Each structure stands twice: as C-alpha cells, then as structure tokens.
Amino acid sequence: MSSSPAESYYFTDASSTHSFFSSSTANSFFSALCKKKTGKKLKRKDFSEKIKDLGSGATGNIQLVYRKDNPEKYYALKEFIIPKHKASQEDERKFFKHLQTEYAIGSLLHHRNVVEVENFIYNDYYKRNRKERHIYQVMEYCNGGDLFDAIQSGNMSQGSILCCFKQLMEGLAYLHSMGVAHRDLKPENIMFKDNKILKILDFGASVMFRTPYSNEIIRSSGIVGSEPYMAPEQFSLKPYDPRTVDIWSCGIIFLAMFYNELPWKSAILSNLKYKVWAEKGISEIITDLPKGPRELITRMLQPDPEKRITIEEIFKDPWFKHIYCC
C-alpha cells in the first residue's frame, strides 16, 4: 500500500495539548481534513438544510442533504456528537482519536462495495458569547436502506442473499488488502445503493493491522463490536488478529440473511447454543444449510482463529467462486 496524505493525520500524542477543542493541534488537524478532497475548506452552509434523518448512533447523527452548488447530488452528512463542554481531557483525547480513525481510514478507501467518505466540515459557531464546535463527515448517500431492514422484511430471495454475501466478501477483501480491519461488521453497517450495490460503512471501530511498509500484523485487543457478531477470541481479553474477527462476522451475517435469525446471542461458552457448536461442531442452523455454503460457513465460524479460513482461501472455495452476482 502506497503512502497517502491521510497517513499524516495520525498524531502520536494528543496529550500535550491542554484542551483538544481549543488546541492548535486540533485546528490544524481539522483544517487538513476539510481541505483534503476539494482543495478548499467546506462549511455547513455549503449544504442544504436537513431533508430527512437517515440514522443515529453513539458517535453521531446522519442526515440527508445536498450541495447547494449541485442540488441533484445528495450526500449523507454525519454530525458527530461532541463531548460536553466540561468533558475531561481523556474524553476529549478519545474523541480526537475516534475522529482520526473514522475519517483517516475511511478517506483512504475507494471501492465499489465501500461507502465513499467525501470530506469533513469543521465549523465554529457563537451562541450567547460561547463558542460551539460542530464537526461533520460528508459521505456517499446510499438510497437503498440497510441490510438489517432487508433481513427484517423477510423478502430476500436466495439469489439476492448470495449476491449480497459475495459483494460483502469483495468489500472485505479490499479492506484487508489495504491493511484495514473493520471490527464491527453487522447488517446495520451495510447499506445498499440503487437497491443492489452493497456498501460497507462506519469505520469508527476499524484499525490498521498493517503499516504501509511492513508485513507484520498488528494485533488488536479489547471488546469492540456488536455482541451477536463478535468472534470468541474478542471475549478473551487477549490480543487477536483483527482480520479473523471480520471473517467470523461475515459468517454470522450470512446465516442472519439465510434464516432471518442468529445462531446464538454471543460466542461465549455460557451460551448453550454456542457451547454445542464450539465443542461438537453442531448447530441446527448450520447443519441445515446446503453442502456448499455449509462447508464454507463452518470454516468461517471455526472457534479457533488460527484454524479459521482466510479471505484468500474464501475466494478459492469452489462454491463461492460460482456465486453469480449481477
């Protein structure tokens, strides 16, 4: 992977700033982000008012907007939830790190099955003589809803399920080729554009597992992600290869699409359904699959991450290779 301007956005130490939100480090960081794609600093007023809400989460709210100089082009505008005025320096530092991760990683990625991160907007407003900071991320708008809603509808045909699965794996293969592990793959973080093009989004939990000039794998630690889709090694509190947890999550997503339910609530031995799978390799859902997908999903949900199938091996699987995707 070649060097990219976004790499310079990673700062090794934010603790030297007295306050992130008033620091020169923060100002230079956001100025660089805001100018990265357009060559000029965008402002919130360059976009329309909210057309409608697209979603919300722990880190921000997403709205549908358009550029005033091009009303026919729609965007998803994510407004980050900034820690309150009296937030601790540690809270500010965590927020700073999250923004670095989500934008710097997202802006590196350009693939048909990954949402395009377009730009950053960083505005200060004065309200009652007090400065308020508003930070936005401009993203490609996906007009087809998310995979969670598609699953909930119960209307996914076998053909569309297989096509979604193949696109998901193609997007993941690209991420891994770029040295990025997502770590929070789930139906809510998968969108559709024009009702058929699958897009992976939300890189707030993502990590770089490989630097541009090294093949050494940087292991992750800590509980990150959504419990039903998390791999067993994530619950061990030991360092793990973040690529393997993405493979696991995709296996769970396939089962959720195929059966409209999850095989277990969490991959921990106190969960009886998972315990039977981990110890005996038996699951009513998995054993009921046709032979081709059953063998592949079984390898993707191998409890031992050292034995779990890799992304390269998935693309060599005979059944997977013959999935037709329009």
Short mmCIF file of C-alpha atoms in Angstrom, two decimals:
data_model
loop_
_atom_site.label_atom_id
_atom_site.label_comp_id
_atom_site.label_asym_id
_atom_site.label_seq_id
_atom_site.Cartn_x
_atom_site.Cartn_y
_atom_site.Cartn_z
CA MET A 1 0.00 0.00 0.00
CA SER A 2 1.50 3.29 -1.05
CA SER A 3 1.84 6.30 1.17
CA SER A 4 -1.19 8.57 1.37
CA PRO A 5 -1.68 12.12 2.63
CA ALA A 6 -4.17 10.73 5.14
CA GLU A 7 -1.37 8.95 6.97
CA SER A 8 -0.05 12.29 8.20
CA TYR A 9 -3.31 12.80 10.10
CA TYR A 10 -2.30 10.24 12.72
CA PHE A 11 -0.72 12.05 15.66
CA THR A 12 1.34 10.03 18.09
CA ASP A 13 0.45 12.06 21.14
CA ALA A 14 -2.51 14.34 21.74
CA SER A 15 -1.86 14.59 25.48
CA SER A 16 0.46 17.57 25.11
CA THR A 17 -2.48 19.81 24.26
CA HIS A 18 -4.13 21.49 27.22
CA SER A 19 -7.55 21.13 25.67
CA PHE A 20 -8.25 19.37 22.39
CA PHE A 21 -11.13 21.58 21.37
CA SER A 22 -9.13 24.78 21.77
CA SER A 23 -5.73 23.45 20.70
CA SER A 24 -3.74 24.41 17.62
CA THR A 25 -3.21 20.69 17.01
CA ALA A 26 -6.95 20.17 16.64
CA ASN A 27 -7.32 23.19 14.38
CA SER A 28 -4.53 22.10 12.02
CA PHE A 29 -5.85 18.52 12.05
CA PHE A 30 -9.35 19.50 11.01
CA SER A 31 -8.16 22.10 8.51
CA ALA A 32 -6.18 19.39 6.73
CA LEU A 33 -9.18 17.08 6.69
CA CYS A 34 -11.58 19.76 5.48
CA LYS A 35 -9.37 20.65 2.51
CA LYS A 36 -8.30 17.13 1.58
CA LYS A 37 -10.71 16.34 -1.27
CA THR A 38 -11.89 19.71 -2.54
CA GLY A 39 -8.80 21.85 -2.04
CA LYS A 40 -10.87 24.30 -0.01
CA LYS A 41 -12.45 24.34 3.39
CA LEU A 42 -16.11 23.39 3.19
CA LYS A 43 -18.69 24.85 5.55
CA ARG A 44 -22.05 23.59 6.72
CA LYS A 45 -23.72 26.43 4.82
CA ASP A 46 -22.40 24.95 1.55
CA PHE A 47 -25.01 22.23 2.04
CA SER A 48 -28.79 22.32 2.30
CA GLU A 49 -30.75 22.06 5.49
CA LYS A 50 -31.66 18.55 6.59
CA ILE A 51 -34.01 16.82 4.16
CA LYS A 52 -34.57 13.88 6.49
CA ASP A 53 -32.84 11.83 9.17
CA LEU A 54 -31.01 8.75 7.92
CA GLY A 55 -29.97 7.28 11.26
CA SER A 56 -28.21 7.83 14.55
CA GLY A 57 -25.69 6.10 16.76
CA ALA A 58 -23.38 6.50 19.72
CA THR A 59 -20.99 8.79 17.84
CA GLY A 60 -23.29 10.88 15.70
CA ASN A 61 -26.46 11.53 13.74
CA ILE A 62 -26.76 11.19 9.95
CA GLN A 63 -28.86 13.47 7.74
CA LEU A 64 -29.69 13.60 4.04
CA VAL A 65 -28.51 16.84 2.39
CA TYR A 66 -27.38 18.18 -0.99
CA ARG A 67 -24.67 20.59 -2.10
CA LYS A 68 -26.17 23.99 -2.88
CA ASP A 69 -23.99 24.31 -5.98
CA ASN A 70 -25.27 20.92 -7.22
CA PRO A 71 -28.81 20.27 -5.90
CA GLU A 72 -29.12 16.99 -7.79
CA LYS A 73 -26.26 15.38 -5.84
CA TYR A 74 -27.26 14.01 -2.43
CA TYR A 75 -24.97 13.22 0.50
CA ALA A 76 -25.18 11.58 3.89
CA LEU A 77 -23.97 14.13 6.42
CA LYS A 78 -22.85 12.75 9.77
CA GLU A 79 -22.75 15.22 12.64
CA PHE A 80 -20.50 13.95 15.40
CA ILE A 81 -21.70 14.10 18.98
CA ILE A 82 -19.01 16.16 20.69
CA PRO A 83 -18.26 15.58 24.39
CA LYS A 84 -19.86 18.24 26.58
CA HIS A 85 -18.07 21.48 27.39
CA LYS A 86 -16.82 20.15 30.72
CA ALA A 87 -15.59 16.84 29.33
CA SER A 88 -12.34 15.57 30.80
CA GLN A 89 -9.11 15.77 28.87
CA GLU A 90 -9.24 11.97 28.50
CA ASP A 91 -12.73 12.16 26.96
CA GLU A 92 -11.51 14.81 24.55
CA ARG A 93 -8.49 12.70 23.63
CA LYS A 94 -10.69 9.66 22.95
CA PHE A 95 -12.96 11.75 20.77
CA PHE A 96 -9.94 13.09 18.89
CA LYS A 97 -8.67 9.55 18.32
CA HIS A 98 -12.08 8.39 17.10
CA LEU A 99 -12.27 11.16 14.51
CA GLN A 100 -8.76 10.41 13.31
CA THR A 101 -9.68 6.75 12.90
CA GLU A 102 -13.04 7.14 11.23
CA TYR A 103 -12.04 9.78 8.72
CA ALA A 104 -8.38 8.97 8.08
CA ILE A 105 -9.16 5.30 7.42
CA GLY A 106 -12.40 5.97 5.57
CA SER A 107 -10.79 8.54 3.27
CA LEU A 108 -8.17 6.01 2.16
CA LEU A 109 -10.76 3.60 0.79
CA HIS A 110 -12.15 3.65 -2.74
CA HIS A 111 -14.08 0.55 -3.79
CA ARG A 112 -17.47 -0.29 -5.26
CA ASN A 113 -18.52 -2.07 -2.05
CA VAL A 114 -17.25 0.53 0.44
CA VAL A 115 -19.04 3.81 1.17
CA GLU A 116 -17.06 6.76 -0.14
CA VAL A 117 -16.04 9.26 2.54
CA GLU A 118 -16.06 12.60 0.74
CA ASN A 119 -14.97 15.30 3.16
CA PHE A 120 -15.02 16.89 6.59
CA ILE A 121 -16.78 20.05 7.72
CA TYR A 122 -15.46 21.81 10.78
CA ASN A 123 -17.35 24.91 11.90
CA ASP A 124 -17.34 27.11 14.97
CA TYR A 125 -20.50 28.97 15.97
CA TYR A 126 -21.01 31.53 18.69
CA LYS A 127 -24.10 31.20 20.82
CA ARG A 128 -24.63 33.51 23.78
CA ASN A 129 -20.95 34.53 23.57
CA ARG A 130 -19.82 30.93 23.85
CA LYS A 131 -18.10 29.06 21.05
CA GLU A 132 -19.71 25.83 19.92
CA ARG A 133 -17.90 23.41 17.64
CA HIS A 134 -19.76 21.39 15.04
CA ILE A 135 -17.97 18.62 13.17
CA TYR A 136 -19.46 16.78 10.19
CA GLN A 137 -18.39 14.00 7.87
CA VAL A 138 -19.66 14.07 4.28
CA MET A 139 -20.34 10.62 2.83
CA GLU A 140 -21.77 8.99 -0.26
CA TYR A 141 -25.55 8.64 0.05
CA CYS A 142 -26.90 5.10 -0.15
CA ASN A 143 -30.54 5.28 -1.17
CA GLY A 144 -31.47 1.61 -0.75
CA GLY A 145 -31.62 1.28 3.03
CA ASP A 146 -29.54 -1.08 5.16
CA LEU A 147 -29.14 -4.84 5.27
CA PHE A 148 -30.80 -5.06 8.68
CA ASP A 149 -34.08 -3.76 7.26
CA ALA A 150 -33.76 -6.08 4.26
CA ILE A 151 -33.36 -9.08 6.58
CA GLN A 152 -36.23 -7.94 8.80
CA SER A 153 -38.53 -7.69 5.78
CA GLY A 154 -38.18 -11.43 5.16
CA ASN A 155 -38.27 -10.78 1.42
CA MET A 156 -34.67 -11.59 0.48
CA SER A 157 -34.51 -14.21 -2.26
CA GLN A 158 -31.76 -16.82 -2.26
CA GLY A 159 -30.21 -15.10 -5.27
CA SER A 160 -30.10 -11.72 -3.54
CA ILE A 161 -28.65 -13.31 -0.38
CA LEU A 162 -25.83 -14.91 -2.33
CA CYS A 163 -25.19 -11.71 -4.29
CA CYS A 164 -25.04 -9.70 -1.03
CA PHE A 165 -22.67 -12.23 0.51
CA LYS A 166 -20.32 -12.11 -2.47
CA GLN A 167 -20.30 -8.31 -2.51
CA LEU A 168 -19.69 -8.25 1.25
CA MET A 169 -16.67 -10.53 0.85
CA GLU A 170 -15.37 -8.48 -2.07
CA GLY A 171 -15.60 -5.34 0.04
CA LEU A 172 -13.88 -7.07 2.95
CA ALA A 173 -11.13 -8.43 0.70
CA TYR A 174 -10.45 -4.87 -0.41
CA LEU A 175 -10.33 -3.59 3.18
CA HIS A 176 -7.88 -6.30 4.18
CA SER A 177 -5.75 -5.64 1.09
CA MET A 178 -5.48 -2.04 2.31
CA GLY A 179 -4.40 -3.16 5.77
CA VAL A 180 -7.76 -2.25 7.35
CA ALA A 181 -9.88 -4.46 9.62
CA HIS A 182 -13.43 -3.24 10.21
CA ARG A 183 -14.16 -4.99 13.56
CA ASP A 184 -17.86 -4.04 13.63
CA LEU A 185 -19.39 -5.74 10.61
CA LYS A 186 -23.13 -6.21 11.09
CA PRO A 187 -26.26 -5.68 8.96
CA GLU A 188 -26.75 -2.14 10.33
CA ASN A 189 -23.32 -1.17 8.95
CA ILE A 190 -24.08 -2.43 5.45
CA MET A 191 -26.09 -0.24 3.07
CA PHE A 192 -27.43 -0.54 -0.45
CA LYS A 193 -27.14 1.92 -3.30
CA ASP A 194 -29.68 1.77 -6.11
CA ASN A 195 -31.11 -1.30 -4.33
CA LYS A 196 -28.40 -3.70 -5.47
CA ILE A 197 -24.89 -2.37 -4.80
CA LEU A 198 -23.80 -3.31 -1.28
CA LYS A 199 -21.68 -0.80 0.66
CA ILE A 200 -19.73 -1.29 3.89
CA LEU A 201 -19.64 1.78 6.15
CA ASP A 202 -18.81 3.09 9.63
CA PHE A 203 -15.09 2.84 10.35
CA GLY A 204 -15.23 4.10 13.93
CA ALA A 205 -14.09 0.71 15.29
CA SER A 206 -11.64 0.00 12.47
CA VAL A 207 -7.90 -0.46 12.84
CA MET A 208 -4.87 -0.60 10.59
CA PHE A 209 -3.45 -4.09 11.13
CA ARG A 210 -0.51 -3.49 8.82
CA THR A 211 1.56 -0.40 8.13
CA PRO A 212 2.39 0.58 4.54
CA TYR A 213 6.00 -0.61 4.69
CA SER A 214 5.69 -3.75 6.81
CA ASN A 215 4.05 -7.16 6.54
CA GLU A 216 3.95 -7.59 10.31
CA ILE A 217 0.40 -7.98 11.63
CA ILE A 218 -0.56 -5.54 14.38
CA ARG A 219 -2.80 -7.40 16.79
CA SER A 220 -5.86 -5.84 18.43
CA SER A 221 -7.30 -6.16 21.91
CA GLY A 222 -10.42 -5.26 23.83
CA ILE A 223 -14.10 -5.87 23.29
CA VAL A 224 -15.14 -3.97 20.17
CA GLY A 225 -18.20 -4.53 18.00
CA SER A 226 -21.73 -5.86 18.41
CA GLU A 227 -22.03 -8.95 20.59
CA PRO A 228 -24.01 -11.31 18.28
CA TYR A 229 -21.42 -10.77 15.53
CA MET A 230 -18.27 -10.84 17.66
CA ALA A 231 -15.79 -13.71 17.41
CA PRO A 232 -14.96 -15.80 20.50
CA GLU A 233 -11.39 -14.50 20.70
CA GLN A 234 -12.71 -10.97 21.24
CA PHE A 235 -14.19 -12.04 24.58
CA SER A 236 -10.87 -13.50 25.80
CA LEU A 237 -9.31 -10.07 26.51
CA LYS A 238 -6.14 -11.32 24.81
CA PRO A 239 -4.55 -9.79 21.69
CA TYR A 240 -6.05 -11.14 18.46
CA ASP A 241 -5.66 -10.82 14.70
CA PRO A 242 -8.44 -8.38 13.69
CA ARG A 243 -8.78 -9.98 10.25
CA THR A 244 -10.15 -13.18 11.74
CA VAL A 245 -12.97 -11.38 13.57
CA ASP A 246 -14.14 -9.83 10.30
CA ILE A 247 -14.33 -13.30 8.73
CA TRP A 248 -16.38 -14.55 11.69
CA SER A 249 -18.77 -11.59 11.50
CA CYS A 250 -19.41 -12.24 7.81
CA GLY A 251 -20.26 -15.86 8.58
CA ILE A 252 -22.85 -14.73 11.13
CA ILE A 253 -24.24 -12.17 8.67
CA PHE A 254 -24.71 -14.91 6.06
CA LEU A 255 -26.74 -17.00 8.50
CA ALA A 256 -28.81 -13.97 9.50
CA MET A 257 -29.66 -13.37 5.84
CA PHE A 258 -30.36 -17.02 5.04
CA TYR A 259 -32.51 -17.85 8.08
CA ASN A 260 -33.64 -14.45 9.30
CA GLU A 261 -32.22 -15.29 12.72
CA LEU A 262 -28.90 -15.55 14.54
CA PRO A 263 -27.29 -18.88 15.50
CA TRP A 264 -26.54 -17.65 19.05
CA LYS A 265 -26.65 -14.41 21.03
CA SER A 266 -22.93 -14.40 21.76
CA ALA A 267 -19.93 -16.64 21.10
CA ILE A 268 -19.22 -17.43 24.75
CA LEU A 269 -19.33 -20.84 26.39
CA SER A 270 -22.06 -19.79 28.81
CA ASN A 271 -24.35 -19.60 25.78
CA LEU A 272 -25.62 -23.15 25.29
CA LYS A 273 -26.09 -22.93 21.52
CA TYR A 274 -22.57 -21.64 21.02
CA LYS A 275 -21.14 -24.13 23.53
CA VAL A 276 -22.55 -27.04 21.50
CA TRP A 277 -21.08 -25.54 18.34
CA ALA A 278 -17.67 -24.91 19.89
CA GLU A 279 -17.37 -28.36 21.46
CA LYS A 280 -19.19 -30.58 18.96
CA GLY A 281 -19.43 -28.57 15.75
CA ILE A 282 -23.20 -28.95 15.76
CA SER A 283 -25.72 -26.21 15.09
CA GLU A 284 -29.26 -26.68 13.82
CA ILE A 285 -28.91 -23.67 11.55
CA ILE A 286 -25.52 -24.51 10.06
CA THR A 287 -26.14 -28.23 9.57
CA ASP A 288 -29.37 -27.41 7.72
CA LEU A 289 -27.51 -25.48 5.00
CA PRO A 290 -26.83 -26.98 1.57
CA LYS A 291 -23.42 -28.65 1.31
CA GLY A 292 -21.54 -25.81 -0.44
CA PRO A 293 -22.38 -22.94 1.90
CA ARG A 294 -22.39 -25.26 4.93
CA GLU A 295 -18.75 -26.20 4.44
CA LEU A 296 -17.65 -22.61 3.87
CA ILE A 297 -19.63 -21.07 6.74
CA THR A 298 -18.39 -23.83 9.05
CA ARG A 299 -14.82 -22.81 8.24
CA MET A 300 -15.67 -19.13 8.71
CA LEU A 301 -17.15 -19.91 12.14
CA GLN A 302 -14.23 -22.06 13.27
CA PRO A 303 -13.88 -21.23 17.01
CA ASP A 304 -10.07 -21.43 16.82
CA PRO A 305 -8.94 -18.28 14.96
CA GLU A 306 -5.69 -19.98 13.96
CA LYS A 307 -7.73 -22.56 12.01
CA ARG A 308 -10.33 -20.17 10.64
CA ILE A 309 -10.45 -19.73 6.88
CA THR A 310 -8.72 -16.64 5.46
CA ILE A 311 -10.13 -14.19 2.95
CA GLU A 312 -7.76 -15.57 0.31
CA GLU A 313 -9.00 -19.11 0.92
CA ILE A 314 -12.63 -17.99 0.72
CA PHE A 315 -12.09 -16.72 -2.80
CA LYS A 316 -10.63 -20.10 -3.78
CA ASP A 317 -13.62 -22.01 -2.40
CA PRO A 318 -15.38 -23.83 -5.30
CA TRP A 319 -18.90 -22.97 -4.12
CA PHE A 320 -18.05 -19.31 -3.51
CA LYS A 321 -16.33 -18.93 -6.88
CA HIS A 322 -19.54 -19.92 -8.65
CA ILE A 323 -21.83 -17.43 -6.89
CA TYR A 324 -23.40 -15.29 -9.58
CA CYS A 325 -23.76 -11.62 -8.76
CA CYS A 326 -25.45 -9.27 -11.20
#
